[in-house]
mmCIF file of C-alpha atoms in Angstrom:
data_model
loop_
_atom_site.group_PDB
_atom_site.id
_atom_site.type_symbol
_atom_site.label_atom_id
_atom_site.label_comp_id
_atom_site.label_asym_id
_atom_site.label_seq_id
_atom_site.Cartn_x
_atom_site.Cartn_y
_atom_site.Cartn_z
ATOM 1 C CA UNK A 4 -19.028 16.745 -13.741
ATOM 2 C CA UNK A 5 -22.581 16.688 -12.506
ATOM 3 C CA UNK A 6 -23.373 13.931 -14.908
ATOM 4 C CA UNK A 7 -20.580 11.866 -13.509
ATOM 5 C CA UNK A 8 -21.807 12.366 -9.884
ATOM 6 C CA UNK A 9 -25.378 11.454 -11.163
ATOM 7 C CA UNK A 10 -24.098 8.151 -12.654
ATOM 8 C CA UNK A 11 -22.074 7.485 -9.474
ATOM 9 C CA UNK A 12 -24.984 8.211 -7.152
ATOM 10 C CA UNK A 13 -27.326 6.061 -9.235
ATOM 11 C CA UNK A 14 -24.938 3.063 -9.049
ATOM 12 C CA UNK A 15 -24.084 3.583 -5.368
ATOM 13 C CA UNK A 16 -27.652 2.958 -4.388
ATOM 14 C CA UNK A 17 -28.210 -0.117 -6.619
ATOM 15 C CA UNK A 18 -29.472 -3.172 -4.599
ATOM 16 C CA UNK A 19 -31.701 -6.225 -4.875
ATOM 17 C CA UNK A 20 -32.723 -8.913 -2.374
ATOM 18 C CA UNK A 21 -30.479 -11.992 -3.037
ATOM 19 C CA UNK A 22 -32.050 -15.411 -3.052
ATOM 20 C CA UNK A 23 -30.477 -17.637 -0.378
ATOM 21 C CA UNK A 24 -30.267 -20.680 -2.535
ATOM 22 C CA UNK A 25 -28.639 -18.729 -5.370
ATOM 23 C CA UNK A 26 -26.163 -17.274 -2.920
ATOM 24 C CA UNK A 27 -25.220 -20.752 -1.848
ATOM 25 C CA UNK A 28 -24.941 -22.029 -5.329
ATOM 26 C CA UNK A 29 -22.659 -19.132 -6.363
ATOM 27 C CA UNK A 30 -20.522 -19.571 -3.268
ATOM 28 C CA UNK A 31 -20.185 -23.356 -3.909
ATOM 29 C CA UNK A 32 -19.107 -22.652 -7.451
ATOM 30 C CA UNK A 33 -16.464 -20.160 -6.397
ATOM 31 C CA UNK A 34 -15.096 -22.869 -3.904
ATOM 32 C CA UNK A 35 -15.067 -25.451 -6.640
ATOM 33 C CA UNK A 36 -13.320 -23.112 -9.142
ATOM 34 C CA UNK A 37 -10.726 -22.088 -6.586
ATOM 35 C CA UNK A 38 -9.945 -25.734 -5.698
ATOM 36 C CA UNK A 39 -8.713 -26.345 -9.192
ATOM 37 C CA UNK A 40 -5.070 -25.548 -9.015
ATOM 38 C CA UNK A 41 -4.659 -24.380 -12.684
ATOM 39 C CA UNK A 42 -7.701 -22.030 -12.302
ATOM 40 C CA UNK A 43 -6.406 -20.666 -8.976
ATOM 41 C CA UNK A 44 -2.995 -19.880 -10.505
ATOM 42 C CA UNK A 45 -4.667 -17.579 -12.975
ATOM 43 C CA UNK A 46 -7.273 -16.169 -10.572
ATOM 44 C CA UNK A 47 -4.747 -15.497 -7.871
ATOM 45 C CA UNK A 48 -3.521 -12.396 -9.808
ATOM 46 C CA UNK A 49 -6.813 -10.731 -8.870
ATOM 47 C CA UNK A 50 -6.013 -11.389 -5.273
ATOM 48 C CA UNK A 51 -2.476 -10.098 -5.755
ATOM 49 C CA UNK A 52 -3.859 -6.698 -6.999
ATOM 50 C CA UNK A 53 -5.769 -6.291 -3.729
ATOM 51 C CA UNK A 54 -2.812 -7.622 -1.718
ATOM 52 C CA UNK A 55 -0.638 -4.895 -3.213
ATOM 53 C CA UNK A 56 -3.340 -2.272 -2.692
ATOM 54 C CA UNK A 57 -3.261 -3.202 0.951
ATOM 55 C CA UNK A 58 0.355 -2.372 1.085
ATOM 56 C CA UNK A 59 -0.390 0.902 -0.772
ATOM 57 C CA UNK A 60 -3.138 2.027 1.607
ATOM 58 C CA UNK A 61 -1.071 1.117 4.670
ATOM 59 C CA UNK A 62 1.877 3.075 3.279
ATOM 60 C CA UNK A 63 -0.200 6.132 2.636
ATOM 61 C CA UNK A 64 -1.870 5.946 6.036
ATOM 62 C CA UNK A 65 1.617 5.815 7.784
ATOM 63 C CA UNK A 66 2.859 8.745 5.730
ATOM 64 C CA UNK A 67 5.031 6.899 3.298
ATOM 65 C CA UNK A 68 5.171 7.911 -0.454
ATOM 66 C CA UNK A 69 4.228 5.199 -2.841
ATOM 67 C CA UNK A 70 6.146 4.984 -6.189
ATOM 68 C CA UNK A 71 4.041 2.290 -7.642
ATOM 69 C CA UNK A 72 3.243 -1.386 -7.820
ATOM 70 C CA UNK A 73 4.480 -4.275 -10.019
ATOM 71 C CA UNK A 74 2.678 -7.457 -10.619
ATOM 72 C CA UNK A 75 4.511 -10.503 -12.135
ATOM 73 C CA UNK A 76 3.319 -13.381 -14.284
ATOM 74 C CA UNK A 77 3.957 -15.792 -11.397
ATOM 75 C CA UNK A 78 1.174 -13.835 -9.546
ATOM 76 C CA UNK A 79 3.748 -12.291 -7.073
ATOM 77 C CA UNK A 80 3.825 -8.636 -6.716
ATOM 78 C CA UNK A 81 5.833 -5.748 -5.019
ATOM 79 C CA UNK A 82 4.864 -2.351 -3.845
ATOM 80 C CA UNK A 83 7.584 0.346 -3.779
ATOM 81 C CA UNK A 84 7.305 3.019 -1.162
ATOM 82 C CA UNK A 85 9.727 5.704 0.035
ATOM 83 C CA UNK A 86 10.205 6.587 3.693
ATOM 84 C CA UNK A 87 12.128 5.494 6.813
ATOM 85 C CA UNK A 88 13.476 1.896 6.535
ATOM 86 C CA UNK A 89 12.686 1.300 10.241
ATOM 87 C CA UNK A 90 9.634 2.221 12.298
ATOM 88 C CA UNK A 91 5.990 1.850 12.577
ATOM 89 C CA UNK A 92 5.331 3.143 9.002
ATOM 90 C CA UNK A 93 7.478 0.439 7.509
ATOM 91 C CA UNK A 94 5.775 -2.237 9.835
ATOM 92 C CA UNK A 95 2.245 -1.162 8.887
ATOM 93 C CA UNK A 96 3.126 -1.187 5.224
ATOM 94 C CA UNK A 97 4.461 -4.802 5.561
ATOM 95 C CA UNK A 98 1.365 -5.891 7.314
ATOM 96 C CA UNK A 99 -1.040 -4.372 4.905
ATOM 97 C CA UNK A 100 -0.917 -7.052 2.211
ATOM 98 C CA UNK A 101 -2.255 -10.376 3.438
ATOM 99 C CA UNK A 102 -5.234 -9.087 5.384
ATOM 100 C CA UNK A 103 -6.441 -6.890 2.530
ATOM 101 C CA UNK A 104 -8.346 -9.422 0.367
ATOM 102 C CA UNK A 105 -10.403 -10.623 3.400
ATOM 103 C CA UNK A 106 -10.976 -7.116 4.617
ATOM 104 C CA UNK A 107 -12.277 -6.059 1.146
ATOM 105 C CA UNK A 108 -14.478 -9.068 1.114
ATOM 106 C CA UNK A 109 -15.876 -8.166 4.540
ATOM 107 C CA UNK A 110 -16.532 -4.601 3.486
ATOM 108 C CA UNK A 111 -18.269 -5.659 0.394
ATOM 109 C CA UNK A 112 -20.386 -8.163 2.280
ATOM 110 C CA UNK A 113 -21.333 -5.616 4.785
ATOM 111 C CA UNK A 114 -22.462 -2.980 2.187
ATOM 112 C CA UNK A 115 -24.396 -5.737 0.316
ATOM 113 C CA UNK A 116 -26.288 -6.881 3.505
ATOM 114 C CA UNK A 117 -27.027 -3.228 4.266
ATOM 115 C CA UNK A 118 -28.676 -2.870 0.919
ATOM 116 C CA UNK A 119 -25.832 -1.168 -0.974
ATOM 117 C CA UNK A 120 -24.655 -3.703 -3.491
ATOM 118 C CA UNK A 121 -23.920 -0.989 -5.987
ATOM 119 C CA UNK A 122 -21.699 0.826 -3.484
ATOM 120 C CA UNK A 123 -19.721 -2.384 -2.940
ATOM 121 C CA UNK A 124 -19.152 -2.833 -6.591
ATOM 122 C CA UNK A 125 -18.200 0.800 -7.044
ATOM 123 C CA UNK A 126 -15.732 0.395 -4.137
ATOM 124 C CA UNK A 127 -14.174 -2.589 -5.861
ATOM 125 C CA UNK A 128 -13.868 -0.763 -9.150
ATOM 126 C CA UNK A 129 -12.300 2.116 -7.472
ATOM 127 C CA UNK A 130 -9.612 0.106 -5.772
ATOM 128 C CA UNK A 131 -8.792 -1.735 -9.009
ATOM 129 C CA UNK A 132 -8.673 1.448 -10.973
ATOM 130 C CA UNK A 133 -6.231 2.935 -8.455
ATOM 131 C CA UNK A 134 -4.183 -0.093 -8.823
ATOM 132 C CA UNK A 135 -4.072 0.423 -12.569
ATOM 133 C CA UNK A 136 -2.977 3.987 -12.066
ATOM 134 C CA UNK A 137 -0.100 2.821 -9.811
ATOM 135 C CA UNK A 138 0.946 -0.118 -12.066
ATOM 136 C CA UNK A 139 4.500 0.250 -13.373
ATOM 137 C CA UNK A 140 4.781 -2.807 -15.727
ATOM 138 C CA UNK A 141 2.789 -4.458 -18.455
ATOM 139 C CA UNK A 142 1.614 -7.525 -16.503
ATOM 140 C CA UNK A 143 0.245 -5.216 -13.779
ATOM 141 C CA UNK A 144 -1.535 -2.898 -16.304
ATOM 142 C CA UNK A 145 -2.937 -5.929 -18.229
ATOM 143 C CA UNK A 146 -4.111 -7.604 -15.060
ATOM 144 C CA UNK A 147 -5.821 -4.497 -13.728
ATOM 145 C CA UNK A 148 -7.544 -3.860 -17.061
ATOM 146 C CA UNK A 149 -8.800 -7.503 -17.154
ATOM 147 C CA UNK A 150 -10.214 -7.166 -13.637
ATOM 148 C CA UNK A 151 -11.853 -3.854 -14.434
ATOM 149 C CA UNK A 152 -13.340 -5.237 -17.664
ATOM 150 C CA UNK A 153 -14.720 -8.358 -15.925
ATOM 151 C CA UNK A 154 -16.864 -6.196 -13.649
ATOM 152 C CA UNK A 155 -16.972 -2.723 -15.419
ATOM 153 C CA UNK A 156 -19.700 -3.647 -17.845
ATOM 154 C CA UNK A 157 -21.826 -5.060 -14.985
ATOM 155 C CA UNK A 158 -21.261 -1.837 -13.059
ATOM 156 C CA UNK A 159 -22.232 0.301 -16.053
ATOM 157 C CA UNK A 160 -25.381 -1.740 -17.037
ATOM 158 C CA UNK A 161 -26.455 -1.488 -13.351
ATOM 159 C CA UNK A 162 -28.897 -4.285 -13.252
ATOM 160 C CA UNK A 163 -29.701 -4.636 -9.459
ATOM 161 C CA UNK A 164 -29.920 -8.369 -9.442
ATOM 162 C CA UNK A 165 -26.753 -8.986 -11.493
ATOM 163 C CA UNK A 166 -24.815 -6.378 -9.440
ATOM 164 C CA UNK A 167 -25.895 -8.086 -6.175
ATOM 165 C CA UNK A 168 -24.834 -11.552 -7.323
ATOM 166 C CA UNK A 169 -21.540 -10.171 -8.693
ATOM 167 C CA UNK A 170 -20.694 -8.708 -5.377
ATOM 168 C CA UNK A 171 -21.592 -12.110 -3.707
ATOM 169 C CA UNK A 172 -19.124 -13.887 -6.012
ATOM 170 C CA UNK A 173 -16.415 -11.191 -5.393
ATOM 171 C CA UNK A 174 -16.853 -11.286 -1.651
ATOM 172 C CA UNK A 175 -16.670 -15.047 -1.411
ATOM 173 C CA UNK A 176 -13.710 -15.105 -3.793
ATOM 174 C CA UNK A 177 -11.642 -12.548 -1.824
ATOM 175 C CA UNK A 178 -12.550 -14.059 1.485
ATOM 176 C CA UNK A 179 -11.324 -17.443 0.379
ATOM 177 C CA UNK A 180 -8.330 -15.852 -1.412
ATOM 178 C CA UNK A 181 -7.270 -14.024 1.840
ATOM 179 C CA UNK A 182 -7.244 -17.347 3.690
ATOM 180 C CA UNK A 183 -5.627 -19.299 0.921
ATOM 181 C CA UNK A 184 -2.932 -16.670 0.376
ATOM 182 C CA UNK A 185 -2.117 -16.746 4.105
ATOM 183 C CA UNK A 186 -1.569 -20.521 4.075
ATOM 184 C CA UNK A 187 0.607 -20.125 1.014
ATOM 185 C CA UNK A 188 2.966 -17.813 2.944
ATOM 186 C CA UNK A 189 2.790 -20.078 6.026
ATOM 187 C CA UNK A 190 3.897 -22.972 3.704
ATOM 188 C CA UNK A 191 6.826 -21.004 2.547
ATOM 189 C CA UNK A 192 8.019 -20.574 6.216
ATOM 190 C CA UNK A 193 7.449 -24.271 7.098
ATOM 191 C CA UNK A 194 8.586 -25.984 3.899
ATOM 192 C CA UNK A 195 10.720 -23.610 1.894
ATOM 193 C CA UNK A 196 12.619 -21.847 4.677
ATOM 194 C CA UNK A 197 15.438 -20.271 2.417
ATOM 195 C CA UNK A 198 12.672 -18.281 0.713
ATOM 196 C CA UNK A 199 11.040 -17.110 3.852
ATOM 197 C CA UNK A 200 13.484 -14.229 4.422
ATOM 198 C CA UNK A 201 11.665 -12.064 1.689
ATOM 199 C CA UNK A 202 7.982 -12.669 3.019
ATOM 200 C CA UNK A 203 5.917 -9.949 4.419
ATOM 201 C CA UNK A 204 6.085 -11.679 7.913
ATOM 202 C CA UNK A 205 9.797 -11.603 7.821
ATOM 203 C CA UNK A 206 9.814 -8.023 6.662
ATOM 204 C CA UNK A 207 7.395 -7.106 9.501
ATOM 205 C CA UNK A 208 9.803 -8.856 12.043
ATOM 206 C CA UNK A 209 12.640 -6.596 10.836
ATOM 207 C CA UNK A 210 10.662 -3.382 10.450
ATOM 208 C CA UNK A 211 10.381 -1.910 13.939
ATOM 209 C CA UNK A 212 12.973 -2.485 16.661
ATOM 210 C CA UNK A 213 10.456 -1.414 19.349
ATOM 211 C CA UNK A 214 8.336 -4.370 18.521
ATOM 212 C CA UNK A 215 10.687 -7.221 17.628
ATOM 213 C CA UNK A 216 8.223 -10.008 17.111
ATOM 214 C CA UNK A 217 9.313 -13.062 15.208
ATOM 215 C CA UNK A 218 7.838 -13.900 11.822
ATOM 216 C CA UNK A 219 5.488 -16.670 13.174
ATOM 217 C CA UNK A 220 3.713 -14.053 15.296
ATOM 218 C CA UNK A 221 2.885 -12.035 12.215
ATOM 219 C CA UNK A 222 1.882 -15.183 10.330
ATOM 220 C CA UNK A 223 -0.555 -15.730 13.200
ATOM 221 C CA UNK A 224 -1.811 -12.165 12.745
ATOM 222 C CA UNK A 225 -2.381 -12.717 8.937
ATOM 223 C CA UNK A 226 -4.307 -15.919 9.716
ATOM 224 C CA UNK A 227 -6.432 -14.333 12.481
ATOM 225 C CA UNK A 228 -7.440 -11.495 10.251
ATOM 226 C CA UNK A 229 -8.038 -13.376 6.935
ATOM 227 C CA UNK A 230 -9.875 -16.281 8.693
ATOM 228 C CA UNK A 231 -11.913 -13.847 10.817
ATOM 229 C CA UNK A 232 -12.842 -11.900 7.640
ATOM 230 C CA UNK A 233 -13.969 -15.134 5.998
ATOM 231 C CA UNK A 234 -16.076 -16.153 9.011
ATOM 232 C CA UNK A 235 -17.607 -12.631 8.964
ATOM 233 C CA UNK A 236 -18.557 -12.931 5.388
ATOM 234 C CA UNK A 237 -20.124 -16.314 5.889
ATOM 235 C CA UNK A 238 -21.988 -14.998 8.902
ATOM 236 C CA UNK A 239 -23.382 -12.001 7.017
ATOM 237 C CA UNK A 240 -24.520 -14.020 4.064
ATOM 238 C CA UNK A 241 -25.944 -16.841 6.239
ATOM 239 C CA UNK A 242 -27.850 -14.342 8.350
#
C-alpha cells in the first residue's frame, strides 16, 4: 500500500514548463482533428465517457444511487440511477452531463498552470477508471479501456514534458468537445424536434416542478458553462 501511495505521490507532482509555441501547435492540431467528421465520430466516445460521469457525480452528490452506465456504438450513452423521479436530485443528475467535459478541461488546465500536470493526468485516469468500473456493457468497457490505455503508459512512464503536453491535448480536446456536444443537442431541438423529448434539457425541464423552466433555458445553461469553460482554458493557456 505504501508503494502505491509513493507512486501516486510521485506522479501527482510531475510538471514541466510548456513551450508556448508547442502548446499552440498542439491546440491547432486538436482543432483540425476534431473538425474532421469521421474522426470526431470516433473521438466523441471519449467525450461521452466524461458526459456520463458528469451524470454519475451529480447523482451521487444529490443522494441518488447509481446502477451503472452504458455507452453505445453511436457514441450515445445512458446513466442509470435510482431515486425520486421528481425533485432537485433528478434535476441535478440531468444537468450534470453536458457541462462535464468542459469542467474537466478547466480543472486540468488549472492544475497544469499551477504546476501540477501529473495531478491533472492522475485525475483524468481516475475518472475514466471509475467509468470502467461502472460500465455495464461491452462497448462501454472497451471504450474506457481504450481511453485508459491511450494515456496510462504516459502516466506510468511519468516523463514531465510528455505528461504536460498530454494534459494540454486533453484539456483542449475536452474544452472543444463540451462546446461541440452542446451545439449537437441544440441542433436536435431546432432541427430534429421529435427526438428532443429524450434529451437532457427536456429531462431537466420535467425533473422538478418547483423550477419548471423550458428546455431552451437549460440549453442556454449548457452553452454558458461549456463555452465559459472553453474560454477559461484558452485564457489559462494564453496567460
